[in-house]
PDB file of C-alpha atoms in Angstrom:
ATOM      1  CA  MET A  21      18.244 -41.037  -3.550  1.00  0.00           C
ATOM      2  CA  ALA A  22      16.284 -42.206  -0.508  1.00  0.00           C
ATOM      3  CA  GLY A  23      18.548 -43.138   2.394  1.00  0.00           C
ATOM      4  CA  GLN A  24      21.456 -41.085   1.056  1.00  0.00           C
ATOM      5  CA  SER A  25      22.907 -37.643   1.797  1.00  0.00           C
ATOM      6  CA  PRO A  26      22.264 -35.253  -1.104  1.00  0.00           C
ATOM      7  CA  MET A  27      25.196 -33.443  -2.687  1.00  0.00           C
ATOM      8  CA  VAL A  28      24.603 -29.962  -4.103  1.00  0.00           C
ATOM      9  CA  ILE A  29      26.849 -28.611  -6.869  1.00  0.00           C
ATOM     10  CA  PHE A  30      26.599 -24.845  -7.217  1.00  0.00           C
ATOM     11  CA  SER A  31      28.330 -21.672  -8.323  1.00  0.00           C
ATOM     12  CA  LEU A  32      28.620 -18.336  -6.533  1.00  0.00           C
ATOM     13  CA  THR A  33      28.438 -15.120  -8.525  1.00  0.00           C
ATOM     14  CA  ASP A  34      27.540 -11.487  -8.097  1.00  0.00           C
ATOM     15  CA  ARG A  35      27.068  -8.727 -10.648  1.00  0.00           C
ATOM     16  CA  ASP A  36      30.829  -8.617 -11.185  1.00  0.00           C
ATOM     17  CA  GLY A  37      31.255 -12.343 -11.829  1.00  0.00           C
ATOM     18  CA  ARG A  38      32.549 -15.196  -9.681  1.00  0.00           C
ATOM     19  CA  LEU A  39      32.292 -14.654  -5.935  1.00  0.00           C
ATOM     20  CA  ASP A  40      34.833 -15.742  -3.335  1.00  0.00           C
ATOM     21  CA  PRO A  41      33.024 -17.770  -0.617  1.00  0.00           C
ATOM     22  CA  ALA A  42      35.097 -15.881   1.956  1.00  0.00           C
ATOM     23  CA  ALA A  43      32.887 -12.875   1.213  1.00  0.00           C
ATOM     24  CA  LEU A  44      29.858 -14.680   2.658  1.00  0.00           C
ATOM     25  CA  ASN A  45      28.965 -14.700   6.328  1.00  0.00           C
ATOM     26  CA  ARG A  46      25.978 -16.998   5.778  1.00  0.00           C
ATOM     27  CA  LEU A  47      25.335 -19.875   3.383  1.00  0.00           C
ATOM     28  CA  ARG A  48      22.782 -22.518   4.332  1.00  0.00           C
ATOM     29  CA  PHE A  49      21.125 -25.284   2.347  1.00  0.00           C
ATOM     30  CA  SER A  50      17.799 -26.837   3.303  1.00  0.00           C
ATOM     31  CA  LEU A  51      16.270 -30.212   2.525  1.00  0.00           C
ATOM     32  CA  SER A  52      12.466 -30.489   2.428  1.00  0.00           C
ATOM     33  CA  GLY A  53       9.963 -33.015   1.226  1.00  0.00           C
ATOM     34  CA  PRO A  54       7.986 -34.566  -0.156  1.00  0.00           C
ATOM     35  CA  ASN A  55       6.872 -31.979  -2.705  1.00  0.00           C
ATOM     36  CA  ALA A  56       3.250 -33.150  -2.582  1.00  0.00           C
ATOM     37  CA  ASP A  57       3.250 -31.375   0.802  1.00  0.00           C
ATOM     38  CA  PHE A  58       6.243 -30.872   3.057  1.00  0.00           C
ATOM     39  CA  ASP A  59       6.524 -32.694   6.376  1.00  0.00           C
ATOM     40  CA  PHE A  60      10.332 -32.859   6.617  1.00  0.00           C
ATOM     41  CA  TYR A  61      12.773 -29.956   6.968  1.00  0.00           C
ATOM     42  CA  GLU A  62      16.466 -29.783   7.803  1.00  0.00           C
ATOM     43  CA  GLN A  63      18.841 -26.874   7.255  1.00  0.00           C
ATOM     44  CA  GLU A  64      22.642 -27.101   7.358  1.00  0.00           C
ATOM     45  CA  ASP A  65      25.478 -24.578   7.325  1.00  0.00           C
ATOM     46  CA  ALA A  66      27.676 -24.894   4.223  1.00  0.00           C
ATOM     47  CA  LEU A  67      30.384 -22.394   5.180  1.00  0.00           C
ATOM     48  CA  GLY A  68      33.582 -24.258   5.931  1.00  0.00           C
ATOM     49  CA  LYS A  69      32.068 -27.492   4.612  1.00  0.00           C
ATOM     50  CA  MET A  70      31.863 -26.795   0.889  1.00  0.00           C
ATOM     51  CA  VAL A  71      34.659 -28.070  -1.352  1.00  0.00           C
ATOM     52  CA  PRO A  72      35.874 -27.092  -4.836  1.00  0.00           C
ATOM     53  CA  PHE A  73      34.217 -29.003  -7.672  1.00  0.00           C
ATOM     54  CA  GLY A  74      35.904 -28.000 -10.914  1.00  0.00           C
ATOM     55  CA  ASN A  75      34.968 -24.365 -11.436  1.00  0.00           C
ATOM     56  CA  ASP A  76      32.067 -24.749  -9.013  1.00  0.00           C
ATOM     57  CA  TRP A  77      31.504 -25.828  -5.414  1.00  0.00           C
ATOM     58  CA  ALA A  78      29.988 -28.894  -3.783  1.00  0.00           C
ATOM     59  CA  PHE A  79      28.254 -29.357  -0.454  1.00  0.00           C
ATOM     60  CA  THR A  80      27.108 -32.703   0.947  1.00  0.00           C
ATOM     61  CA  PHE A  81      24.404 -32.801   3.593  1.00  0.00           C
ATOM     62  CA  ALA A  82      25.052 -34.653   6.828  1.00  0.00           C
ATOM     63  CA  THR A  83      21.303 -35.315   6.847  1.00  0.00           C
ATOM     64  CA  ARG A  84      20.087 -38.299   4.875  1.00  0.00           C
ATOM     65  CA  VAL A  85      16.873 -38.421   2.900  1.00  0.00           C
ATOM     66  CA  PRO A  86      14.634 -40.817   4.876  1.00  0.00           C
ATOM     67  CA  GLY A  87      14.926 -44.371   3.636  1.00  0.00           C
ATOM     68  CA  ASN A  88      11.203 -44.645   2.960  1.00  0.00           C
ATOM     69  CA  ALA A  89      11.012 -41.378   0.995  1.00  0.00           C
ATOM     70  CA  THR A  90       9.421 -41.402  -2.448  1.00  0.00           C
ATOM     71  CA  GLY A  91       8.726 -38.946  -5.250  1.00  0.00           C
ATOM     72  CA  SER A  92      10.301 -35.501  -5.440  1.00  0.00           C
ATOM     73  CA  TRP A  93      11.904 -33.399  -2.715  1.00  0.00           C
ATOM     74  CA  THR A  94      13.372 -29.873  -2.671  1.00  0.00           C
ATOM     75  CA  ILE A  95      16.755 -28.292  -1.981  1.00  0.00           C
ATOM     76  CA  GLY A  96      16.728 -24.618  -0.950  1.00  0.00           C
ATOM     77  CA  VAL A  97      19.447 -22.076  -0.227  1.00  0.00           C
ATOM     78  CA  GLU A  98      19.900 -18.801   1.614  1.00  0.00           C
ATOM     79  CA  GLY A  99      22.954 -16.649   2.193  1.00  0.00           C
ATOM     80  CA  ARG A 100      24.308 -13.151   2.531  1.00  0.00           C
ATOM     81  CA  ILE A 101      27.321 -10.889   2.360  1.00  0.00           C
ATOM     82  CA  SER A 102      27.577  -8.560   5.339  1.00  0.00           C
ATOM     83  CA  GLY A 103      29.022  -5.090   5.476  1.00  0.00           C
ATOM     84  CA  VAL A 104      28.547  -4.047   1.850  1.00  0.00           C
ATOM     85  CA  GLU A 105      29.622  -0.407   1.883  1.00  0.00           C
ATOM     86  CA  LEU A 106      27.247   2.041   0.225  1.00  0.00           C
ATOM     87  CA  THR A 107      28.971   5.132   1.564  1.00  0.00           C
ATOM     88  CA  GLU A 108      31.774   5.836   3.999  1.00  0.00           C
ATOM     89  CA  ASP A 109      29.283   5.790   6.863  1.00  0.00           C
ATOM     90  CA  LEU A 110      26.684   3.291   5.621  1.00  0.00           C
ATOM     91  CA  SER A 111      26.925  -0.442   4.981  1.00  0.00           C
ATOM     92  CA  ILE A 112      24.243  -3.093   4.515  1.00  0.00           C
ATOM     93  CA  ASN A 113      23.833  -6.848   4.253  1.00  0.00           C
ATOM     94  CA  ASP A 114      23.365  -8.153   0.716  1.00  0.00           C
ATOM     95  CA  GLN A 115      21.132 -11.243   0.602  1.00  0.00           C
ATOM     96  CA  MET A 116      21.172 -13.795  -2.189  1.00  0.00           C
ATOM     97  CA  GLN A 117      18.080 -14.995  -4.017  1.00  0.00           C
ATOM     98  CA  ASN A 118      16.424 -18.040  -2.436  1.00  0.00           C
ATOM     99  CA  VAL A 119      16.827 -20.621  -5.178  1.00  0.00           C
ATOM    100  CA  THR A 120      14.845 -23.861  -4.828  1.00  0.00           C
ATOM    101  CA  MET A 121      15.510 -27.007  -6.837  1.00  0.00           C
ATOM    102  CA  PRO A 122      13.278 -30.108  -6.950  1.00  0.00           C
ATOM    103  CA  PHE A 123      14.878 -33.525  -7.338  1.00  0.00           C
ATOM    104  CA  SER A 124      13.710 -37.132  -7.388  1.00  0.00           C
ATOM    105  CA  VAL A 125      14.599 -39.469  -4.527  1.00  0.00           C
ATOM    106  CA  ASP A 126      13.429 -42.665  -6.236  1.00  0.00           C
ATOM    107  CA  GLY A 127      14.134 -42.252  -9.948  1.00  0.00           C
ATOM    108  CA  SER A 128      10.610 -41.093 -10.791  1.00  0.00           C
ATOM    109  CA  ALA A 129       9.977 -37.975 -12.868  1.00  0.00           C
ATOM    110  CA  VAL A 130      10.905 -34.774 -11.037  1.00  0.00           C
ATOM    111  CA  ALA A 131       7.862 -32.780  -9.903  1.00  0.00           C
ATOM    112  CA  ALA A 132       8.109 -29.364  -8.272  1.00  0.00           C
ATOM    113  CA  ARG A 133       5.748 -28.360  -5.493  1.00  0.00           C
ATOM    114  CA  ARG A 134       2.462 -26.976  -6.811  1.00  0.00           C
ATOM    115  CA  ASP A 135       2.420 -23.246  -7.638  1.00  0.00           C
ATOM    116  CA  ILE A 136      -0.152 -21.377  -5.558  1.00  0.00           C
ATOM    117  CA  VAL A 137       1.219 -17.834  -5.456  1.00  0.00           C
ATOM    118  CA  ASP A 138       3.804 -15.827  -7.365  1.00  0.00           C
ATOM    119  CA  ASP A 139       6.325 -13.800  -5.402  1.00  0.00           C
ATOM    120  CA  SER A 140       5.951 -10.899  -7.831  1.00  0.00           C
ATOM    121  CA  THR A 141       2.310 -10.590  -6.737  1.00  0.00           C
ATOM    122  CA  CYS A 142       3.415 -10.300  -3.112  1.00  0.00           C
ATOM    123  CA  GLU A 143       5.933  -7.648  -4.109  1.00  0.00           C
ATOM    124  CA  GLY A 144       3.143  -5.620  -5.682  1.00  0.00           C
ATOM    125  CA  CYS A 145       2.147  -4.604  -2.148  1.00  0.00           C
ATOM    126  CA  HIS A 146       5.087  -5.439   0.074  1.00  0.00           C
ATOM    127  CA  SER A 147       8.006  -4.277  -2.095  1.00  0.00           C
ATOM    128  CA  ASN A 148      11.018  -6.474  -1.326  1.00  0.00           C
ATOM    129  CA  LEU A 149       9.276  -8.599   1.282  1.00  0.00           C
ATOM    130  CA  SER A 150      12.005 -10.353   3.277  1.00  0.00           C
ATOM    131  CA  LEU A 151      12.013 -11.823   6.766  1.00  0.00           C
ATOM    132  CA  HIS A 152      14.192 -13.684   9.261  1.00  0.00           C
ATOM    133  CA  GLY A 153      17.136 -11.317   9.078  1.00  0.00           C
ATOM    134  CA  GLU A 154      16.164 -10.539   5.474  1.00  0.00           C
ATOM    135  CA  ASN A 155      17.502 -13.967   4.473  1.00  0.00           C
ATOM    136  CA  ARG A 156      14.182 -15.354   3.227  1.00  0.00           C
ATOM    137  CA  HIS A 157      12.211 -13.613   0.533  1.00  0.00           C
ATOM    138  CA  ASP A 158      10.709 -16.036  -1.958  1.00  0.00           C
ATOM    139  CA  ALA A 159       7.046 -16.422  -1.038  1.00  0.00           C
ATOM    140  CA  ASP A 160       6.133 -18.695  -3.930  1.00  0.00           C
ATOM    141  CA  ALA A 161       8.562 -21.504  -3.106  1.00  0.00           C
ATOM    142  CA  TYR A 162      11.139 -21.045  -0.344  1.00  0.00           C
ATOM    143  CA  CYS A 163       8.968 -19.918   2.579  1.00  0.00           C
ATOM    144  CA  GLN A 164       6.817 -23.046   2.313  1.00  0.00           C
ATOM    145  CA  THR A 165       9.792 -25.373   2.787  1.00  0.00           C
ATOM    146  CA  CYS A 166       9.870 -24.476   6.492  1.00  0.00           C
ATOM    147  CA  HIS A 167       6.325 -23.203   7.085  1.00  0.00           C
ATOM    148  CA  MET A 168       4.953 -26.723   6.685  1.00  0.00           C
ATOM    149  CA  PRO A 169       1.497 -28.020   7.678  1.00  0.00           C
ATOM    150  CA  GLY A 170       2.861 -29.295  10.985  1.00  0.00           C
ATOM    151  CA  ALA A 171       4.836 -26.158  11.874  1.00  0.00           C
ATOM    152  CA  THR A 172       3.901 -24.160  14.987  1.00  0.00           C
ATOM    153  CA  ASP A 173       5.555 -21.549  17.208  1.00  0.00           C
ATOM    154  CA  GLU A 174       6.001 -24.105  20.013  1.00  0.00           C
ATOM    155  CA  ALA A 175       9.795 -23.743  20.189  1.00  0.00           C
ATOM    156  CA  VAL A 176       9.616 -20.035  21.069  1.00  0.00           C
ATOM    157  CA  ARG A 177       6.157 -19.590  22.612  1.00  0.00           C
ATOM    158  CA  LEU A 178       6.266 -18.537  26.260  1.00  0.00           C
ATOM    159  CA  GLU A 179       2.619 -19.093  27.171  1.00  0.00           C
ATOM    160  CA  GLY A 180      -0.672 -20.351  25.813  1.00  0.00           C
ATOM    161  CA  ASN A 181      -1.378 -22.954  23.164  1.00  0.00           C
ATOM    162  CA  ASP A 182       0.945 -23.261  20.189  1.00  0.00           C
ATOM    163  CA  GLU A 183      -0.170 -21.376  17.096  1.00  0.00           C
ATOM    164  CA  SER A 184       0.085 -22.727  13.572  1.00  0.00           C
ATOM    165  CA  ILE A 185       2.604 -21.088  11.246  1.00  0.00           C
ATOM    166  CA  HIS A 186       1.642 -23.238   8.264  1.00  0.00           C
ATOM    167  CA  PHE A 187       2.175 -20.875   5.341  1.00  0.00           C
ATOM    168  CA  LYS A 188      -1.335 -20.879   3.857  1.00  0.00           C
ATOM    169  CA  TYR A 189      -2.952 -20.675   7.294  1.00  0.00           C
ATOM    170  CA  MET A 190      -0.572 -17.970   8.532  1.00  0.00           C
ATOM    171  CA  VAL A 191      -0.856 -15.755   5.446  1.00  0.00           C
ATOM    172  CA  HIS A 192      -4.657 -16.003   5.397  1.00  0.00           C
ATOM    173  CA  LYS A 193      -4.725 -15.089   9.094  1.00  0.00           C
ATOM    174  CA  ILE A 194      -2.377 -12.122   8.719  1.00  0.00           C
ATOM    175  CA  HIS A 195      -4.286 -10.665   5.782  1.00  0.00           C
ATOM    176  CA  MET A 196      -7.656 -11.223   7.471  1.00  0.00           C
ATOM    177  CA  GLY A 197      -6.293  -9.482  10.569  1.00  0.00           C
ATOM    178  CA  ALA A 198      -8.888  -7.203  12.146  1.00  0.00           C
ATOM    179  CA  GLU A 199     -11.721  -9.120  10.457  1.00  0.00           C
ATOM    180  CA  LEU A 200     -10.933 -12.274  12.455  1.00  0.00           C
ATOM    181  CA  GLU A 201     -13.157 -13.097  15.406  1.00  0.00           C
ATOM    182  CA  ASN A 202     -10.317 -14.572  17.459  1.00  0.00           C
ATOM    183  CA  GLY A 203      -7.266 -12.632  16.282  1.00  0.00           C
ATOM    184  CA  TYR A 204      -3.888 -14.100  15.412  1.00  0.00           C
ATOM    185  CA  VAL A 205      -0.824 -13.884  17.666  1.00  0.00           C
ATOM    186  CA  VAL A 206       2.381 -15.817  17.054  1.00  0.00           C
ATOM    187  CA  TYR A 207       5.745 -15.889  18.796  1.00  0.00           C
ATOM    188  CA  GLY A 208       8.844 -15.371  16.676  1.00  0.00           C
ATOM    189  CA  TYR A 209      12.601 -15.010  16.999  1.00  0.00           C
ATOM    190  CA  ARG A 210      13.742 -14.780  20.620  1.00  0.00           C
ATOM    191  CA  SER A 211      10.100 -15.184  21.659  1.00  0.00           C
ATOM    192  CA  SER A 212       9.094 -11.825  20.200  1.00  0.00           C
ATOM    193  CA  ILE A 213       5.313 -11.393  20.065  1.00  0.00           C
ATOM    194  CA  HIS A 214       3.670 -10.682  16.712  1.00  0.00           C
ATOM    195  CA  ASP A 215       0.021  -9.668  17.023  1.00  0.00           C
ATOM    196  CA  TYR A 216      -1.704  -9.346  13.648  1.00  0.00           C
ATOM    197  CA  SER A 217      -5.175  -8.842  15.089  1.00  0.00           C
ATOM    198  CA  ASP A 218      -5.318  -5.187  14.029  1.00  0.00           C
ATOM    199  CA  VAL A 219      -4.042  -5.601  10.475  1.00  0.00           C
ATOM    200  CA  HIS A 220      -6.334  -3.964   7.926  1.00  0.00           C
ATOM    201  CA  TYR A 221      -5.911  -5.434   4.455  1.00  0.00           C
ATOM    202  CA  PRO A 222      -5.795  -2.538   1.960  1.00  0.00           C
ATOM    203  CA  GLY A 223      -7.595  -4.403  -0.822  1.00  0.00           C
ATOM    204  CA  ASP A 224     -10.757  -6.469  -1.197  1.00  0.00           C
ATOM    205  CA  LEU A 225     -10.465  -9.663   0.846  1.00  0.00           C
ATOM    206  CA  ARG A 226     -12.870 -11.381  -1.538  1.00  0.00           C
ATOM    207  CA  ASN A 227     -10.331 -11.061  -4.346  1.00  0.00           C
ATOM    208  CA  CYS A 228      -8.420 -14.333  -3.995  1.00  0.00           C
ATOM    209  CA  GLU A 229      -6.215 -13.393  -6.944  1.00  0.00           C
ATOM    210  CA  GLY A 230      -4.873 -10.491  -4.937  1.00  0.00           C
ATOM    211  CA  CYS A 231      -2.451 -13.182  -3.753  1.00  0.00           C
ATOM    212  CA  HIS A 232      -3.279 -16.470  -5.501  1.00  0.00           C
ATOM    213  CA  ASN A 233      -2.437 -17.539  -9.010  1.00  0.00           C
ATOM    214  CA  GLU A 234      -5.555 -17.896 -11.140  1.00  0.00           C
ATOM    215  CA  GLY A 235      -7.704 -20.867 -10.158  1.00  0.00           C
ATOM    216  CA  THR A 236      -5.434 -22.116  -7.368  1.00  0.00           C
ATOM    217  CA  TYR A 237      -7.973 -21.235  -4.686  1.00  0.00           C
ATOM    218  CA  ASN A 238     -10.705 -23.558  -5.984  1.00  0.00           C
ATOM    219  CA  LEU A 239     -11.819 -26.772  -4.310  1.00  0.00           C
ATOM    220  CA  PRO A 240     -10.973 -29.561  -4.091  1.00  0.00           C
ATOM    221  CA  ILE A 241      -7.429 -28.896  -2.901  1.00  0.00           C
ATOM    222  CA  ALA A 242      -4.684 -30.866  -4.643  1.00  0.00           C
ATOM    223  CA  GLU A 243      -4.310 -34.519  -3.733  1.00  0.00           C
ATOM    224  CA  GLY A 244      -1.537 -35.124  -1.222  1.00  0.00           C
ATOM    225  CA  ALA A 245      -2.073 -31.923   0.779  1.00  0.00           C
ATOM    226  CA  LEU A 246      -1.578 -32.536   4.498  1.00  0.00           C
ATOM    227  CA  PRO A 247      -3.652 -31.493   7.534  1.00  0.00           C
ATOM    228  CA  THR A 248      -2.695 -28.329   9.404  1.00  0.00           C
ATOM    229  CA  PHE A 249      -1.593 -28.876  13.002  1.00  0.00           C
ATOM    230  CA  SER A 250      -3.153 -26.091  15.067  1.00  0.00           C
ATOM    231  CA  PRO A 251      -3.446 -26.670  18.835  1.00  0.00           C
ATOM    232  CA  ASN A 252      -5.058 -23.245  19.260  1.00  0.00           C
ATOM    233  CA  THR A 253      -8.256 -24.147  17.381  1.00  0.00           C
ATOM    234  CA  VAL A 254     -11.328 -26.226  18.201  1.00  0.00           C
ATOM    235  CA  ILE A 255     -10.499 -28.619  15.351  1.00  0.00           C
ATOM    236  CA  ASN A 256      -6.984 -30.021  15.489  1.00  0.00           C
ATOM    237  CA  PRO A 257      -5.577 -31.156  13.199  1.00  0.00           C
ATOM    238  CA  MET A 258      -7.590 -29.503  10.437  1.00  0.00           C
ATOM    239  CA  LEU A 259      -7.861 -31.273   7.111  1.00  0.00           C
ATOM    240  CA  PRO A 260      -6.532 -29.213   4.161  1.00  0.00           C
ATOM    241  CA  GLU A 261      -9.772 -27.633   2.933  1.00  0.00           C
ATOM    242  CA  THR A 262     -10.993 -26.956   6.456  1.00  0.00           C
ATOM    243  CA  ALA A 263      -7.697 -25.226   7.287  1.00  0.00           C
ATOM    244  CA  ALA A 264      -7.879 -23.026   4.193  1.00  0.00           C
ATOM    245  CA  CYS A 265     -11.403 -21.865   5.027  1.00  0.00           C
ATOM    246  CA  LEU A 266     -11.216 -21.593   8.817  1.00  0.00           C
ATOM    247  CA  SER A 267      -8.015 -19.584   8.638  1.00  0.00           C
ATOM    248  CA  CYS A 268     -10.262 -16.669   7.608  1.00  0.00           C
ATOM    249  CA  HIS A 269     -13.726 -17.791   8.703  1.00  0.00           C
ATOM    250  CA  ASP A 270     -12.738 -18.489  12.309  1.00  0.00           C
ATOM    251  CA  SER A 271     -16.106 -18.425  14.087  1.00  0.00           C
ATOM    252  CA  ASP A 272     -17.405 -21.411  16.045  1.00  0.00           C
ATOM    253  CA  VAL A 273     -20.324 -21.657  13.610  1.00  0.00           C
ATOM    254  CA  ALA A 274     -17.915 -21.973  10.676  1.00  0.00           C
ATOM    255  CA  ALA A 275     -15.967 -24.652  12.549  1.00  0.00           C
ATOM    256  CA  ILE A 276     -19.168 -26.590  13.275  1.00  0.00           C
ATOM    257  CA  HIS A 277     -20.121 -26.394   9.598  1.00  0.00           C
ATOM    258  CA  ALA A 278     -16.709 -27.680   8.496  1.00  0.00           C
ATOM    259  CA  ASP A 279     -16.683 -30.436  11.099  1.00  0.00           C
ATOM    260  CA  SER A 280     -20.164 -31.632  10.160  1.00  0.00           C
ATOM    261  CA  ASN A 281     -19.020 -32.057   6.554  1.00  0.00           C
ATOM    262  CA  THR A 282     -15.926 -34.045   7.466  1.00  0.00           C
ATOM    263  CA  GLY A 283     -15.888 -37.760   8.184  1.00  0.00           C
ATOM    264  CA  GLY A 284     -13.622 -40.760   8.338  1.00  0.00           C
ATOM    265  CA  LEU A 285     -13.336 -40.800   4.550  1.00  0.00           C
ATOM    266  CA  GLY A 286     -12.291 -37.149   4.312  1.00  0.00           C
ATOM    267  CA  GLU A 287     -13.815 -33.760   3.532  1.00  0.00           C
ATOM    268  CA  ALA A 288     -17.011 -33.143   1.578  1.00  0.00           C
ATOM    269  CA  CYS A 289     -16.468 -29.390   1.147  1.00  0.00           C
ATOM    270  CA  SER A 290     -16.251 -29.555  -2.645  1.00  0.00           C
ATOM    271  CA  VAL A 291     -19.756 -31.053  -2.921  1.00  0.00           C
ATOM    272  CA  CYS A 292     -21.142 -27.544  -2.385  1.00  0.00           C
ATOM    273  CA  HIS A 293     -18.058 -25.334  -2.596  1.00  0.00           C
ATOM    274  CA  GLY A 294     -16.226 -27.037  -5.472  1.00  0.00           C
ATOM    275  CA  GLU A 295     -15.507 -25.356  -8.783  1.00  0.00           C
ATOM    276  CA  GLY A 296     -18.730 -24.725 -10.705  1.00  0.00           C
ATOM    277  CA  LYS A 297     -20.971 -25.633  -7.764  1.00  0.00           C
ATOM    278  CA  THR A 298     -23.740 -23.446  -6.324  1.00  0.00           C
ATOM    279  CA  TYR A 299     -21.588 -22.135  -3.481  1.00  0.00           C
ATOM    280  CA  SER A 300     -18.184 -22.369  -5.142  1.00  0.00           C
ATOM    281  CA  VAL A 301     -15.285 -20.338  -3.769  1.00  0.00           C
ATOM    282  CA  GLU A 302     -15.461 -18.077  -6.821  1.00  0.00           C
ATOM    283  CA  ARG A 303     -19.173 -17.407  -6.358  1.00  0.00           C
ATOM    284  CA  VAL A 304     -19.239 -16.762  -2.621  1.00  0.00           C
ATOM    285  CA  HIS A 305     -16.203 -14.488  -2.959  1.00  0.00           C
ATOM    286  CA  ALA A 306     -17.604 -12.683  -6.003  1.00  0.00           C
ATOM    287  CA  ARG A 307     -17.341  -8.907  -5.820  1.00  0.00           C
TER     288      ARG A 307
END
């Protein structure tokens, strides 16, 4: 509940059955919310802090859900076993699946975050897509818990304006790659530079369902979606529909068009680009 520290009750198993926690060298739980669109993220180490709970285990966050929180939030988990021997001379890390679980903080009905993509679609091209030490590999739910609308590379960037790493904005940028007018460069772990400006998407960029679930790319965007914080763009922050479009269409002309159709009451994009309209997303992206 709001103002309290969540407790997670869980089991640990592998293909052979119950798993001794001593076999793990990483087990972390994350707390994110609200599920309408994430703007809060904390991750805590559970190793050495979990306690037996019957035949299962329990971990209690030190972090409290904010006292003013409402609706549904999400618990996530990542972990791995290191040094799994494949042969006498070869061992690997074995990562667990990134399970996410929505829960209510105020007694209201539990509502998961909206489904936009399916990880199996990502795997159709990437084949076991996993990042950050191969600990994170669930692109339809877990990645978004950290890659929130307000997330940037500020903490590791060595020079220049921060770049947004909001999941929808980042993925659009990476896939657009060489077709962008202004490129896309982000700083990562230990300030490593990741320049996606020469990426050539192997499919048809007009095919939104190459990544998206059916119909999830139409306007208007779901109520509750938050603006994208992007100090490296001429519009900052960008309201949700503007961010979705300008992440690919990054010219100054496109930005002027989006800005001229945005006012104090919000965005008017769906008047022309909404589902069924003359210049709907489906129509202008038609192949």
